[in-house]
Short mmCIF file of C-alpha atoms in Angstrom, two decimals:
data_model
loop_
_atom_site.label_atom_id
_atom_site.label_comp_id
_atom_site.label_asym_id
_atom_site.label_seq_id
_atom_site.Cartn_x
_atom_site.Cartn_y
_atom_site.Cartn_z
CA UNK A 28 -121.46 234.17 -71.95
CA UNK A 29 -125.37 234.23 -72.92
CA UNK A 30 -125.65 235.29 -76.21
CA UNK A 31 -128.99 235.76 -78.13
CA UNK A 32 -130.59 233.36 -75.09
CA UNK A 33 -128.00 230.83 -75.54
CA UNK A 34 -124.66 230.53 -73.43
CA UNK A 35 -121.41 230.33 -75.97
CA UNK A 36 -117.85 229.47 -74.52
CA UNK A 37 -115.44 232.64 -75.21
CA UNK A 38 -111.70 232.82 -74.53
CA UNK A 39 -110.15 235.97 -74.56
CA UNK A 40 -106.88 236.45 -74.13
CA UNK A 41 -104.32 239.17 -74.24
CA UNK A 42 -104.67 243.42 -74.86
CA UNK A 43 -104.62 245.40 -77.80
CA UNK A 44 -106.80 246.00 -80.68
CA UNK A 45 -109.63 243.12 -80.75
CA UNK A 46 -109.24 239.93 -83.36
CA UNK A 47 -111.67 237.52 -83.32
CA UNK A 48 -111.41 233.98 -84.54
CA UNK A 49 -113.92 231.68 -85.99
CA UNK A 50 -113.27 228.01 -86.35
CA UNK A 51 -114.91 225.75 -88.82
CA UNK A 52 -117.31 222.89 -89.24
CA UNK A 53 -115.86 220.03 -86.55
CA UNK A 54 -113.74 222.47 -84.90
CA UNK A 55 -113.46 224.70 -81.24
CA UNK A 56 -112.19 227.52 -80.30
CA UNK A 57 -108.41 225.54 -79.73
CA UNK A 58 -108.21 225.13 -83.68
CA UNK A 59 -106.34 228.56 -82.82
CA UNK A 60 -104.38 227.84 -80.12
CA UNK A 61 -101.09 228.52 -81.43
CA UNK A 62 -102.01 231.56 -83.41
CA UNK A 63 -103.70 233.13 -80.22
CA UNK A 64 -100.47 232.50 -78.53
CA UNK A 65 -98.57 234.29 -80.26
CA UNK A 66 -101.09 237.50 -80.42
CA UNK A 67 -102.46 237.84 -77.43
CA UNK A 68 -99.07 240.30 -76.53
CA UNK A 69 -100.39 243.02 -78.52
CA UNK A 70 -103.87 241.79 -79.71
CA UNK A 71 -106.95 241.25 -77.36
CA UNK A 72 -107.64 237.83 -79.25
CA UNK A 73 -111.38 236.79 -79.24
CA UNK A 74 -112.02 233.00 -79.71
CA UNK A 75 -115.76 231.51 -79.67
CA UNK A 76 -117.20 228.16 -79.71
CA UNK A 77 -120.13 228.51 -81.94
CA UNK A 78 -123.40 227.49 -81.13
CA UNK A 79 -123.33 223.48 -81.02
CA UNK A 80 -120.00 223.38 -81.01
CA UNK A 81 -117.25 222.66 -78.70
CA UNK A 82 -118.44 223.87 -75.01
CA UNK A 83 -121.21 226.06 -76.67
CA UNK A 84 -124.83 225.01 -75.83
CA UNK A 85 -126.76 224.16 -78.73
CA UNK A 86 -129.48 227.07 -80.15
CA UNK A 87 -132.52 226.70 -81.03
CA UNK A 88 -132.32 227.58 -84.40
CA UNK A 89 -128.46 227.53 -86.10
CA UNK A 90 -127.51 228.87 -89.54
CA UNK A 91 -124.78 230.60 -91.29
CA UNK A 92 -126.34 233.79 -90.24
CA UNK A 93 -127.42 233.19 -86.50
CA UNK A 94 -123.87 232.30 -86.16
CA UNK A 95 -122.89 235.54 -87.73
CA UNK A 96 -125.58 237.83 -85.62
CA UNK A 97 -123.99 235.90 -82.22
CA UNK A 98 -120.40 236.78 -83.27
CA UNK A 99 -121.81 240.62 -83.53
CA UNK A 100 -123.53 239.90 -79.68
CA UNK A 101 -120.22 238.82 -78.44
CA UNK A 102 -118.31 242.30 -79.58
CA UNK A 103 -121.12 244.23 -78.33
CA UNK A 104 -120.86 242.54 -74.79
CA UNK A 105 -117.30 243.54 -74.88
CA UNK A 106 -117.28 246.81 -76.52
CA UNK A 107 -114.18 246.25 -78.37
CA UNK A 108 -115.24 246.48 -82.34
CA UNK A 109 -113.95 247.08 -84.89
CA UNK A 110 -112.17 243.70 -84.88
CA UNK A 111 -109.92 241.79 -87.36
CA UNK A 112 -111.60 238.90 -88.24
CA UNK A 113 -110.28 235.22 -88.84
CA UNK A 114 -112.45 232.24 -90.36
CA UNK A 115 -112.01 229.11 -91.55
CA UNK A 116 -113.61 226.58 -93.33
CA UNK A 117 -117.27 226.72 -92.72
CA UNK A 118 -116.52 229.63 -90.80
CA UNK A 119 -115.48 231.88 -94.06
CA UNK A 120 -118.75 231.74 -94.58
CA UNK A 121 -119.55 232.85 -91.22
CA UNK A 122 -117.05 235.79 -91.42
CA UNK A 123 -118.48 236.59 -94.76
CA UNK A 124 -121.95 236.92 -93.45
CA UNK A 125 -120.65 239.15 -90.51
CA UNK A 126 -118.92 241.45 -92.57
CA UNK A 127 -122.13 241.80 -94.63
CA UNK A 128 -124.61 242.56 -92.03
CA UNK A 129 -121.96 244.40 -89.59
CA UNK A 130 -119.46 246.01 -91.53
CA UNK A 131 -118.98 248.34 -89.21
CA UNK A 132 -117.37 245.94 -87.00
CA UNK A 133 -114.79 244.51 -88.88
CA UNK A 134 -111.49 246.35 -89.70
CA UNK A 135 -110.10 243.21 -91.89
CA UNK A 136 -110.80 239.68 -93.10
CA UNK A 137 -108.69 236.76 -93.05
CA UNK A 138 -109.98 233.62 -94.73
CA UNK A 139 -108.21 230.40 -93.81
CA UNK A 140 -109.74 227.52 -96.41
CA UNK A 141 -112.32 229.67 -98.10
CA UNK A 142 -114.97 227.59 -98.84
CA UNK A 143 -118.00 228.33 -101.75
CA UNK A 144 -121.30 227.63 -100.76
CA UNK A 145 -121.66 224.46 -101.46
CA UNK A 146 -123.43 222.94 -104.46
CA UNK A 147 -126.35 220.14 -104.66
CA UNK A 148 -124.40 217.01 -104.14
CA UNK A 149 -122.50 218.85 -101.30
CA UNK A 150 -125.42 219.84 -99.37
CA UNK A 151 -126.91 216.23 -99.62
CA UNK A 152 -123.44 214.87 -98.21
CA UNK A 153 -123.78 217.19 -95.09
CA UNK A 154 -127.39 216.05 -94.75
CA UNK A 155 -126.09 212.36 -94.50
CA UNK A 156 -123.23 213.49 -92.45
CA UNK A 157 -125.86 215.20 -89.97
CA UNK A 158 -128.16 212.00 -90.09
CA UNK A 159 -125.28 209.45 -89.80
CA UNK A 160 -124.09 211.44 -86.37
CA UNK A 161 -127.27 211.08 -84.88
CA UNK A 162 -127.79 207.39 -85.94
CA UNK A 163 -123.80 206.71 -84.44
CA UNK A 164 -122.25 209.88 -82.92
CA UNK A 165 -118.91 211.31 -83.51
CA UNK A 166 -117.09 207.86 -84.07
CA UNK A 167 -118.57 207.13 -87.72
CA UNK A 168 -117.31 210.52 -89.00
CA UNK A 169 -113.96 211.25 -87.42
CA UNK A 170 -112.09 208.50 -89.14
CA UNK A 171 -113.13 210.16 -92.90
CA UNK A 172 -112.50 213.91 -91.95
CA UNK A 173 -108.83 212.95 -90.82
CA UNK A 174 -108.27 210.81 -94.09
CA UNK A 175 -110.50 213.86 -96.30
CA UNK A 176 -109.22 216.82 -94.59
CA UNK A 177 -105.88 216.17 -93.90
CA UNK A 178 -102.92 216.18 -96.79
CA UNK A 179 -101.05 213.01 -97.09
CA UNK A 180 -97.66 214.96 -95.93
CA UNK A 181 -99.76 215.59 -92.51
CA UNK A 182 -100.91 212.56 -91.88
CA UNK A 183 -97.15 210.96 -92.43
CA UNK A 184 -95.50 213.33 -90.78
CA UNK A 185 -97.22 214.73 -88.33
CA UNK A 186 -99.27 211.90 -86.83
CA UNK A 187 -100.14 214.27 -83.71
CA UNK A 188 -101.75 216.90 -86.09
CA UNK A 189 -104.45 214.23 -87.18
CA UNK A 190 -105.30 212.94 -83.53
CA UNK A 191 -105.67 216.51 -82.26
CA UNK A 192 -108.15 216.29 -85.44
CA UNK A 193 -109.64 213.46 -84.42
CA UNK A 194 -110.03 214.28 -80.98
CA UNK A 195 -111.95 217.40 -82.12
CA UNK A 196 -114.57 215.76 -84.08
CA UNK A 197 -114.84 213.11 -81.16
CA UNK A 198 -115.73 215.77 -78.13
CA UNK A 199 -118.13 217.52 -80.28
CA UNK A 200 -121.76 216.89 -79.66
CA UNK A 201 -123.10 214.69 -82.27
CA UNK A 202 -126.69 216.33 -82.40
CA UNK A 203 -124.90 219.99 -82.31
CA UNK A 204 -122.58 218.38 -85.23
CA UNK A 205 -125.81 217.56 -86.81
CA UNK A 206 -127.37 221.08 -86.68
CA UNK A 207 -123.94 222.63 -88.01
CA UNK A 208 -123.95 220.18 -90.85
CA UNK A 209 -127.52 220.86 -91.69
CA UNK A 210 -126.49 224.94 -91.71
CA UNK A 211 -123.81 224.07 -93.82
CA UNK A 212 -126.14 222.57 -96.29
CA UNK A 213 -128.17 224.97 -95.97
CA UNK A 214 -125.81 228.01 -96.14
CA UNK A 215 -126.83 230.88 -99.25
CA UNK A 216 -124.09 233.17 -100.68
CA UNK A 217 -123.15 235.63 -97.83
CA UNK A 218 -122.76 238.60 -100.45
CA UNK A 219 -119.89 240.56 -101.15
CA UNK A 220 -116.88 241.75 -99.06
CA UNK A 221 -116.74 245.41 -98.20
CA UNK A 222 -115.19 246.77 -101.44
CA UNK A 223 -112.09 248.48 -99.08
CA UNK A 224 -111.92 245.78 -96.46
CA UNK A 225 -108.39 244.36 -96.12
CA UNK A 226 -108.47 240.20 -97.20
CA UNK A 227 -105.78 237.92 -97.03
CA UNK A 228 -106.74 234.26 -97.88
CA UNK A 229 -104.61 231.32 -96.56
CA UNK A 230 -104.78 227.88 -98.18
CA UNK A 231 -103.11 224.76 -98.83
CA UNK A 232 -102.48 223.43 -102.59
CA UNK A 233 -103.97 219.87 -101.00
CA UNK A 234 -106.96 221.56 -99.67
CA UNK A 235 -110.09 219.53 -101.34
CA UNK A 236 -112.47 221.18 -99.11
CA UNK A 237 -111.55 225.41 -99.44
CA UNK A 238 -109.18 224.23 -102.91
CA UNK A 239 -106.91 227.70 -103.63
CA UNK A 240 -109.51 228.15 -106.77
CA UNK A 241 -112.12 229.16 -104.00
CA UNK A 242 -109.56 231.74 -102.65
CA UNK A 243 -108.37 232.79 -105.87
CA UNK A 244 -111.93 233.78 -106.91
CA UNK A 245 -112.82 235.89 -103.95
CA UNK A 246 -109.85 237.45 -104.27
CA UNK A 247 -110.39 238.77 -107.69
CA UNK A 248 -110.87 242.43 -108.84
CA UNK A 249 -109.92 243.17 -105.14
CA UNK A 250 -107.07 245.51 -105.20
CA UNK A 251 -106.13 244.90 -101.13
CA UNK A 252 -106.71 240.77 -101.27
CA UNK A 253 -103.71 238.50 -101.21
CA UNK A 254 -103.87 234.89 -101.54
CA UNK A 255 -101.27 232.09 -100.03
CA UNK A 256 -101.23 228.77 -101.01
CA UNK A 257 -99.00 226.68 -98.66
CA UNK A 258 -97.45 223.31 -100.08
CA UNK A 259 -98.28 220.01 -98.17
CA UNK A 260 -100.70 220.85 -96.38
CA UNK A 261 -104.54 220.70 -96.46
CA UNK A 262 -107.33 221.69 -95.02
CA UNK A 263 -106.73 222.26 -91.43
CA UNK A 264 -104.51 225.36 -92.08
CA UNK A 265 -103.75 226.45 -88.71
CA UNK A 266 -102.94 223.05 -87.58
CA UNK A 267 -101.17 221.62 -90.27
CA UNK A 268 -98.69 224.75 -91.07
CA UNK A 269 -99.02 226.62 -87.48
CA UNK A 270 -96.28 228.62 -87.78
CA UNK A 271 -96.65 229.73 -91.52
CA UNK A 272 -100.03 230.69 -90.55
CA UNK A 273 -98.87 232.74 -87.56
CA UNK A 274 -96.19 234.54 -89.70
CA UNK A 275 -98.85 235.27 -91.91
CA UNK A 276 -101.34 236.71 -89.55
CA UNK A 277 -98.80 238.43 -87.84
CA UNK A 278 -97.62 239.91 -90.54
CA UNK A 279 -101.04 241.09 -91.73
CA UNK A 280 -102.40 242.70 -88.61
#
């Protein structure tokens, strides 16, 4: 689909009212693949590659908020908005901006490893991240994301979790990579949630990247936020506790 003069990969699957899904730094579209499954009976499920990413061609310019404008392009293409919206990892931040600039096309939010903008030393580690995958590609990063990223229960006991991880980081583009890395550390605080919007926040206690205190802060003073912190698991939520995750997005839509 060209989208603001760049051509993004979109699955969409199923009928129903619309959710969309937005995967995270390192991730595609098939981060959701078992959660879409199980929607697409009575939910027109929405899944995009973001710019860079995945089978998306890279943009000229990519940030936080391009991403956010090209997620409101896609909606728009297929008339289907209001949508409940799912993010994770870098893509909270995505989701965040969306709501804020197009809150009229967003029913509800669900945040899956809420992440903070990230501070000094973080944004210089995504900056070295970015240069180290255009000085050796994909292959000098995927072996620390699956020992970072993953919890120790995941790793041990579900071996094929962390080579689906792997294999994600290894098909991505490394200069794309790069460019997402260098929005990440360049990312500014999205601005507040729509007072009324629905938010549920998913996390795992292991998560060092979106830890539960991330969650647990957005979620304050926010009478229709609920958090859930699932044991074991880190900070590939979907994949590492698939069918808690499902449960809990069925449950919420």
């Amino acid at each position: 689909m060209n989208i603001n003069g760049h051509e993004l990969a979109v699955e969409i699957s199923g009928s129903g009212p619309a959710v969309l899904m937005v995967h995270g730094l390192g991730g595609t579209s098939n981060f959701y693949q078992v959660q879409a499954d199980a929607l697409q009976d009575n939910h027109t499920v929405i899944r995009v590659d973001s710019a860079g990413a995945g089978r998306s061609e890279l943009a000229a310019d990519i940030s936080i908020e391009s991403h956010a404008d090209d997620l409101a392009a896609v909606l728009g293409e297929l008339d289907c908005g209001p949508a409940d919206v799912v993010g994770h990892s870098m893509g909270t931040l995505v989701v965040r901006s969306f709501a804020s600039r197009h809150p009229d096309l967003v029913r509800s939010v669900v945040l899956l490893g809420a992440v903070d903008v990230p501070a000094e030393a973080a944004r210089q580690a995504q900056r070295d991240r970015a240069a180290l995958l255009r000085d050796q590609g994909t292959a000098a990063v995927a072996p620390g994301v699956v020992a970072n990223a993953l919890s120790a229960q995941t790793r041990e006991s579900k071996p094929e979790v962390a080579a689906f991880v792997r294999e994600l980081i290894m098909r991505q583009d490394p200069e794309g990579y790069a460019r997402n890395c260098e929005a990440l550390a360049n990312a500014t605080e999205p601005g507040a949630l729509p007072a009324d919007l629905p938010l549920l926040l998913i996390t795992g206690d292991e998560d060092k990247v979106g830890p539960p205190t991330a969650s647990q802060r957005l979620a304050e003073a926010r009478e229709n936020a609920s958090v859930v912190i699932l044991p074991g698991v880190g900070h590939w939520t979907a994949l590492e506790a698939a069918t808690e995750v499902t449960e809990q997005l069925v449950a919420h839509l």
